[in-house]
Coordinates of C-alpha atoms in Angstrom, one line a residue:
X252 CA 146.7 120.4 -137.9
X253 CA 145.2 120.2 -134.2
X254 CA 144.1 124.0 -134.2
X255 CA 142.6 123.1 -137.8
X256 CA 141.4 119.9 -136.9
X257 CA 139.4 121.5 -133.9
X258 CA 137.2 123.2 -137.0
X259 CA 135.7 120.6 -139.4
X260 CA 133.1 118.3 -137.7
X261 CA 132.8 115.1 -139.5
X262 CA 129.1 114.3 -140.4
X263 CA 127.9 111.2 -142.1
X264 CA 128.6 111.1 -145.7
X265 CA 124.4 109.9 -146.1
X266 CA 123.2 113.0 -144.5
X267 CA 120.8 114.8 -146.3
X268 CA 121.6 118.7 -147.1
X269 CA 118.0 120.4 -148.1
X270 CA 117.3 124.3 -148.9
X271 CA 114.1 125.6 -149.2
X272 CA 113.9 129.9 -149.5
X273 CA 110.5 131.7 -148.5
X274 CA 109.4 135.1 -149.7
X275 CA 106.4 136.8 -147.9
X276 CA 104.5 139.9 -147.7
X277 CA 101.5 141.1 -146.6
X278 CA 98.1 142.5 -148.5
X279 CA 96.2 145.4 -147.7
X280 CA 92.5 146.3 -148.8
X281 CA 94.0 148.7 -151.1
X282 CA 96.2 145.4 -152.5
X283 CA 92.2 143.8 -152.8
X284 CA 90.7 146.2 -154.3
X285 CA 91.6 146.3 -157.3
X286 CA 90.5 142.5 -157.9
X287 CA 87.6 141.0 -158.0
X288 CA 87.9 138.9 -155.1
X289 CA 90.6 137.1 -153.3
X290 CA 90.6 134.2 -155.3
X291 CA 91.3 137.0 -158.4
X292 CA 93.7 137.9 -157.0
X293 CA 96.0 134.9 -155.6
X294 CA 95.4 133.4 -158.9
X295 CA 97.1 136.4 -160.6
X296 CA 99.9 136.3 -158.2
X297 CA 100.8 132.6 -159.3
X298 CA 100.2 132.8 -163.0
X299 CA 103.2 136.0 -163.1
X300 CA 105.2 134.2 -160.0
X301 CA 105.4 131.0 -162.0
X302 CA 105.5 132.3 -165.5
X303 CA 109.3 133.4 -164.6
X304 CA 110.1 130.8 -162.4
X305 CA 109.9 128.5 -165.6
X306 CA 112.1 131.0 -167.1
X307 CA 114.8 131.1 -164.8
X308 CA 114.7 127.3 -163.6
X309 CA 113.1 126.6 -160.3
X310 CA 110.8 123.8 -160.8
X311 CA 109.3 123.2 -157.1
X312 CA 107.6 126.8 -155.6
X313 CA 104.5 127.2 -153.4
X314 CA 102.3 129.9 -153.2
X315 CA 100.4 130.2 -149.7
X316 CA 97.6 132.1 -149.2
X317 CA 96.0 130.4 -146.5
X318 CA 98.0 132.3 -143.2
X319 CA 100.0 128.9 -142.5
X320 CA 103.6 128.2 -142.2
X321 CA 105.7 125.7 -144.2
X322 CA 107.8 123.3 -142.9
X323 CA 109.7 121.3 -145.4
X324 CA 111.1 118.0 -144.7
X325 CA 113.4 115.2 -147.0
X326 CA 111.0 112.1 -148.1
X327 CA 111.0 109.4 -150.4
X328 CA 106.9 110.2 -151.9
X329 CA 105.9 114.2 -152.4
X330 CA 103.7 114.7 -149.8
X331 CA 102.0 117.9 -148.9
X332 CA 99.6 118.1 -146.1
X333 CA 98.1 121.0 -143.6
X334 CA 97.1 121.1 -140.4
X335 CA 95.3 124.3 -138.9
X336 CA 98.5 126.2 -138.4
X337 CA 101.0 124.6 -140.8
X338 CA 101.5 123.2 -144.3
X339 CA 104.2 120.1 -144.2
X340 CA 106.6 119.9 -147.1
X341 CA 107.7 116.1 -147.8
X342 CA 110.2 116.1 -150.7
X343 CA 113.1 114.3 -152.7
X344 CA 115.2 117.8 -154.0
X345 CA 116.1 115.1 -157.0
X346 CA 113.2 113.7 -158.4
X347 CA 109.9 116.1 -157.2
X348 CA 108.7 119.5 -158.9
X349 CA 105.5 121.1 -158.5
X350 CA 104.3 125.1 -159.1
X351 CA 100.8 125.5 -156.5
X352 CA 98.8 127.6 -155.0
X353 CA 97.0 127.0 -151.7
X354 CA 93.9 128.7 -150.6
X355 CA 90.5 128.1 -148.5
X356 CA 87.5 129.5 -150.5
X357 CA 86.7 132.7 -148.3
X358 CA 89.6 133.5 -146.5
X359 CA 91.7 136.2 -147.5
X360 CA 95.1 135.7 -146.4
X361 CA 96.6 138.5 -144.4
X362 CA 100.7 137.4 -145.7
X363 CA 100.8 135.7 -149.0
X364 CA 103.9 133.4 -148.6
X365 CA 106.1 131.6 -151.7
X366 CA 108.3 129.1 -150.7
X367 CA 111.0 128.1 -153.5
X368 CA 112.6 123.8 -152.7
X369 CA 115.5 123.8 -154.2
X370 CA 116.0 120.9 -156.4
X371 CA 119.0 118.8 -157.7
X372 CA 121.6 117.4 -156.2
X373 CA 124.2 119.0 -154.3
X374 CA 122.0 121.3 -153.1
X375 CA 124.6 122.8 -149.9
X376 CA 127.7 123.2 -153.1
X377 CA 124.7 125.2 -155.8
X378 CA 123.2 127.0 -152.4
X379 CA 124.7 130.5 -153.7
X380 CA 122.8 129.7 -157.5
X381 CA 119.4 129.0 -156.1
X382 CA 119.7 132.6 -154.0
X383 CA 120.4 134.0 -157.0
X384 CA 117.8 132.6 -159.0
X385 CA 115.3 133.2 -156.4
X386 CA 115.9 136.9 -155.9
X387 CA 116.2 137.5 -159.1
X388 CA 112.7 136.7 -159.8
X389 CA 111.2 137.7 -156.6
X390 CA 113.0 141.4 -158.5
X391 CA 111.4 140.6 -161.7
X392 CA 108.3 139.7 -160.0
X393 CA 108.2 143.2 -157.8
X394 CA 108.0 145.3 -161.2
X395 CA 105.9 142.3 -163.5
X396 CA 102.8 142.4 -160.6
X397 CA 101.0 145.6 -160.3
X398 CA 100.2 146.6 -156.6
X399 CA 102.4 144.0 -155.1
X400 CA 104.0 145.9 -152.5
X401 CA 107.8 147.6 -152.1
X402 CA 109.1 145.2 -149.5
X403 CA 109.1 141.2 -149.9
X404 CA 111.5 139.7 -146.8
X405 CA 113.6 136.8 -147.9
X406 CA 114.3 134.1 -145.5
X407 CA 116.7 131.5 -146.7
X408 CA 116.7 128.1 -145.0
X409 CA 119.2 125.4 -145.1
X410 CA 119.5 122.4 -143.6
X411 CA 121.8 119.2 -142.3
X412 CA 120.4 116.0 -141.8
X413 CA 121.8 113.1 -139.9
X414 CA 122.0 110.4 -137.6
X415 CA 124.3 111.2 -134.5
X416 CA 125.4 106.8 -134.4
X417 CA 125.4 106.2 -138.1
X418 CA 129.0 105.3 -137.4
X419 CA 127.6 102.5 -134.9
X420 CA 125.1 101.3 -137.1
X421 CA 127.8 100.4 -139.6
X422 CA 127.8 104.0 -141.5
X423 CA 131.6 104.3 -141.4
X424 CA 132.1 107.2 -144.2
X425 CA 131.6 110.4 -143.3
X426 CA 132.8 114.3 -144.3
X427 CA 134.9 116.8 -142.9
X428 CA 132.3 120.0 -142.8
X429 CA 133.8 123.8 -142.4
X430 CA 130.0 124.9 -141.7
X431 CA 131.2 128.3 -143.5
X432 CA 128.7 130.9 -142.6
X433 CA 126.1 131.9 -145.6
X434 CA 127.7 135.5 -146.2
X435 CA 131.4 134.5 -146.8
X436 CA 129.9 131.8 -148.6
X437 CA 127.4 133.3 -150.9
X438 CA 130.1 136.5 -151.6
X439 CA 132.5 133.5 -152.3
X440 CA 130.3 132.6 -155.4
X441 CA 129.7 136.0 -156.2
X442 CA 126.3 136.4 -154.3
X443 CA 126.2 139.0 -152.2
X444 CA 124.2 139.5 -149.4
X445 CA 123.0 143.0 -148.1
X446 CA 124.9 144.2 -145.4
X447 CA 121.7 144.5 -143.1
X448 CA 120.5 141.1 -143.0
X449 CA 119.7 138.7 -139.9
X450 CA 121.7 135.5 -139.5
X451 CA 120.5 132.3 -137.3
X452 CA 122.4 129.2 -137.0
X453 CA 121.0 126.7 -134.3
X454 CA 120.7 122.4 -134.3
X455 CA 117.7 120.3 -132.9
X456 CA 117.0 117.2 -132.2
X457 CA 114.2 115.5 -131.5
X458 CA 114.1 112.5 -128.8
X459 CA 111.3 110.2 -129.1
X460 CA 110.3 108.9 -125.0
X461 CA 110.5 104.9 -126.1
X462 CA 109.1 102.7 -124.1
X463 CA 112.9 101.8 -122.6
X464 CA 113.5 105.8 -121.7
X465 CA 110.2 105.6 -119.9
X466 CA 110.3 102.1 -117.7
X467 CA 114.0 103.3 -117.2
X468 CA 112.9 106.8 -116.0
X469 CA 109.3 106.4 -114.5
X470 CA 107.8 104.7 -111.8
X471 CA 103.7 103.4 -110.7
X472 CA 103.9 106.1 -108.2
X473 CA 104.9 108.8 -109.7
X474 CA 101.8 111.1 -109.8
X475 CA 102.9 113.1 -113.3
X476 CA 105.5 113.5 -115.1
X477 CA 107.4 116.6 -113.4
X478 CA 110.2 113.7 -112.3
X479 CA 111.0 112.6 -116.1
X480 CA 110.9 115.7 -117.6
X481 CA 113.0 117.6 -114.1
X482 CA 115.6 114.6 -114.7
X483 CA 115.6 114.7 -118.7
X484 CA 116.2 118.9 -118.2
X485 CA 118.9 118.7 -115.8
X486 CA 120.4 115.9 -117.6
X487 CA 120.2 118.0 -120.9
X488 CA 121.7 120.9 -119.0
X489 CA 124.8 118.9 -117.4
X490 CA 126.1 117.9 -120.9
X491 CA 125.7 121.5 -122.9
X492 CA 127.0 123.2 -119.7
X493 CA 129.6 120.8 -119.4
X494 CA 130.5 122.5 -123.6
X495 CA 129.7 125.5 -122.8
X496 CA 126.4 125.6 -124.1
X497 CA 124.5 128.3 -123.1
X498 CA 121.7 129.0 -125.0
X499 CA 119.3 126.2 -125.7
X500 CA 115.7 124.7 -125.0
X501 CA 113.6 121.5 -124.3
X502 CA 110.2 121.5 -125.8
X503 CA 108.1 118.8 -123.9
X504 CA 104.8 120.0 -124.6
X505 CA 103.1 118.6 -128.3
X506 CA 104.3 122.1 -130.0
X507 CA 106.9 122.4 -133.3
X508 CA 109.2 124.3 -132.4
X509 CA 110.7 127.5 -134.4
X510 CA 113.8 129.4 -133.4
X511 CA 114.6 132.4 -134.2
X512 CA 116.8 135.7 -133.6
X513 CA 115.0 138.0 -130.8
X514 CA 116.5 140.8 -132.3
X515 CA 113.3 140.1 -135.1
X516 CA 110.7 138.1 -132.5
X517 CA 109.9 137.4 -129.3
X518 CA 108.9 134.1 -127.8
X519 CA 105.2 133.0 -129.0
X520 CA 103.2 130.1 -129.1
X521 CA 99.8 128.9 -130.9
X522 CA 98.5 125.8 -130.6
X523 CA 100.7 124.1 -132.8
X524 CA 104.0 125.9 -133.0
X525 CA 106.7 126.5 -130.0
X526 CA 108.7 130.1 -131.6
X527 CA 111.8 130.4 -128.8
X528 CA 114.0 132.9 -130.1
X529 CA 117.9 133.7 -128.8
X530 CA 119.8 136.4 -128.8
X531 CA 123.0 135.3 -130.6
X532 CA 125.1 138.9 -129.3
X533 CA 123.7 138.1 -125.4
X534 CA 126.6 136.3 -123.6
X535 CA 124.7 135.4 -121.1
X536 CA 122.6 131.8 -120.4
X537 CA 119.7 131.6 -122.3
X538 CA 118.1 128.7 -121.6
X539 CA 114.2 127.6 -122.4
X540 CA 111.9 124.9 -120.9
X541 CA 108.6 123.9 -122.0
X542 CA 106.6 121.2 -120.4
X543 CA 103.8 120.3 -118.4
X544 CA 104.1 117.6 -115.8
X545 CA 100.5 116.3 -116.4
X546 CA 100.9 115.5 -119.8
X547 CA 103.2 113.1 -121.1
X548 CA 104.9 113.6 -125.2
X549 CA 105.7 111.0 -127.4
X550 CA 109.1 113.3 -128.8
X551 CA 111.0 115.9 -126.6
X552 CA 112.9 118.7 -128.7
X553 CA 116.1 119.8 -127.4
X554 CA 117.4 123.6 -129.3
X555 CA 121.0 124.5 -129.0
X556 CA 122.0 127.8 -131.0
X557 CA 125.4 129.2 -131.9
X558 CA 126.3 132.6 -130.8
X559 CA 128.3 135.4 -132.5
X560 CA 130.9 134.0 -130.4
X561 CA 130.6 130.7 -132.4
X562 CA 131.1 132.2 -135.9
X563 CA 134.1 132.6 -137.5
X564 CA 136.2 133.0 -141.0
X565 CA 136.6 129.3 -140.5
X566 CA 133.2 127.4 -140.0
X567 CA 130.6 126.4 -137.6
X568 CA 132.9 123.3 -137.1
X569 CA 134.1 123.9 -133.5
X570 CA 129.9 124.4 -132.0
X571 CA 129.1 121.3 -134.0
X572 CA 132.0 119.0 -132.3
X573 CA 130.7 120.6 -128.9
X574 CA 127.2 120.6 -130.1
X575 CA 127.6 116.2 -130.8
X576 CA 129.7 116.3 -127.0
X577 CA 126.7 117.2 -126.0
X578 CA 123.9 115.2 -127.2
X579 CA 126.5 112.0 -127.0
X580 CA 126.8 112.8 -122.8
X581 CA 122.8 113.2 -123.1
X582 CA 122.2 109.6 -124.7
X583 CA 124.3 108.3 -122.7
X584 CA 121.9 109.8 -119.5
X585 CA 119.3 108.8 -121.5
X586 CA 120.7 104.9 -121.7
X587 CA 119.9 105.8 -125.5
X588 CA 121.1 102.4 -127.7
X589 CA 123.3 103.9 -130.5
X590 CA 122.8 100.4 -132.3
X591 CA 118.8 101.0 -132.3
X592 CA 117.8 104.2 -132.4
X593 CA 117.8 107.1 -133.9
X594 CA 119.2 110.7 -133.2
X595 CA 118.1 113.0 -135.8
X596 CA 120.3 115.9 -135.6
X597 CA 119.2 119.1 -138.2
X598 CA 122.1 121.5 -138.2
X599 CA 120.3 125.0 -139.4
X600 CA 121.8 127.9 -141.0
X601 CA 119.1 130.8 -141.7
X602 CA 119.9 133.8 -143.3
X603 CA 117.0 136.8 -143.2
X604 CA 116.2 140.5 -144.7
X605 CA 113.9 142.4 -146.9
X606 CA 114.5 142.9 -150.6

């Protein structure tokens, strides 16, 4: 029993599940030459895609022809907000549906991104069926759209989001998760992934620099924020080291972290996003710290990635127990009040391949 229990993590019953699939392909001048304008090309892409989506019960799908990256979050109200580099989708999978095409006048997109948002109840239980329907639509889309590029990259994203201190706030019910990796989960439901797929599993948590933290750890005599960041950084490294977690990052530069596999992507950043690439196969310590001593941010992001050694037939439950232990240790050092402040944990599972 003890051996089995260590591979099961108990997550609050009010945790939110989310899933979306991103399909993307590049457009060249040859593709655009078949249309009178980029707008006509995007209309043709949208018309073809949305017809197929209706036929396959995919009710929340968006075409992005503006070279911006989609970010997905839960919300009781449906919003689509844009920044210079991002499109933020806020929605409740139980209630919200939409088919839209987002483009900008005069802009010729280098890449088309199609985002399929899962809808309905029990998203995790129905994840394989959603993936199967999306890949079916993508195959039909490639066949039906003349001049469509032959290679489309698929990224399947799944999240579990919950408050680390839900129990302290009175949410006593929890559910034991094994957190199996996507490939065997899908295979058990007759949805096989290509053998040449790439997987990433990781956790992110954003901790606001509240007045309490600043007053405790910042002194009026400080001429910058280096001492504060180093204290938090050292606390994070110590907490993770105690749990043998070695693929980690701290982002405090006002950028949103994006996690990738270093075998596919390199570390990079733009004005809004911080790409962090880990190698799951490399057992050496991988730490990335991004902060500036002259700039105080509102939120610090911490990332902990799983390695190949954390992946087993049972699942990532043991890894998540270690992650939770490290995060509780960090919260203790920062003296975060469990009954008053949320520490929102996001457990991510991604798989990507070319279709």
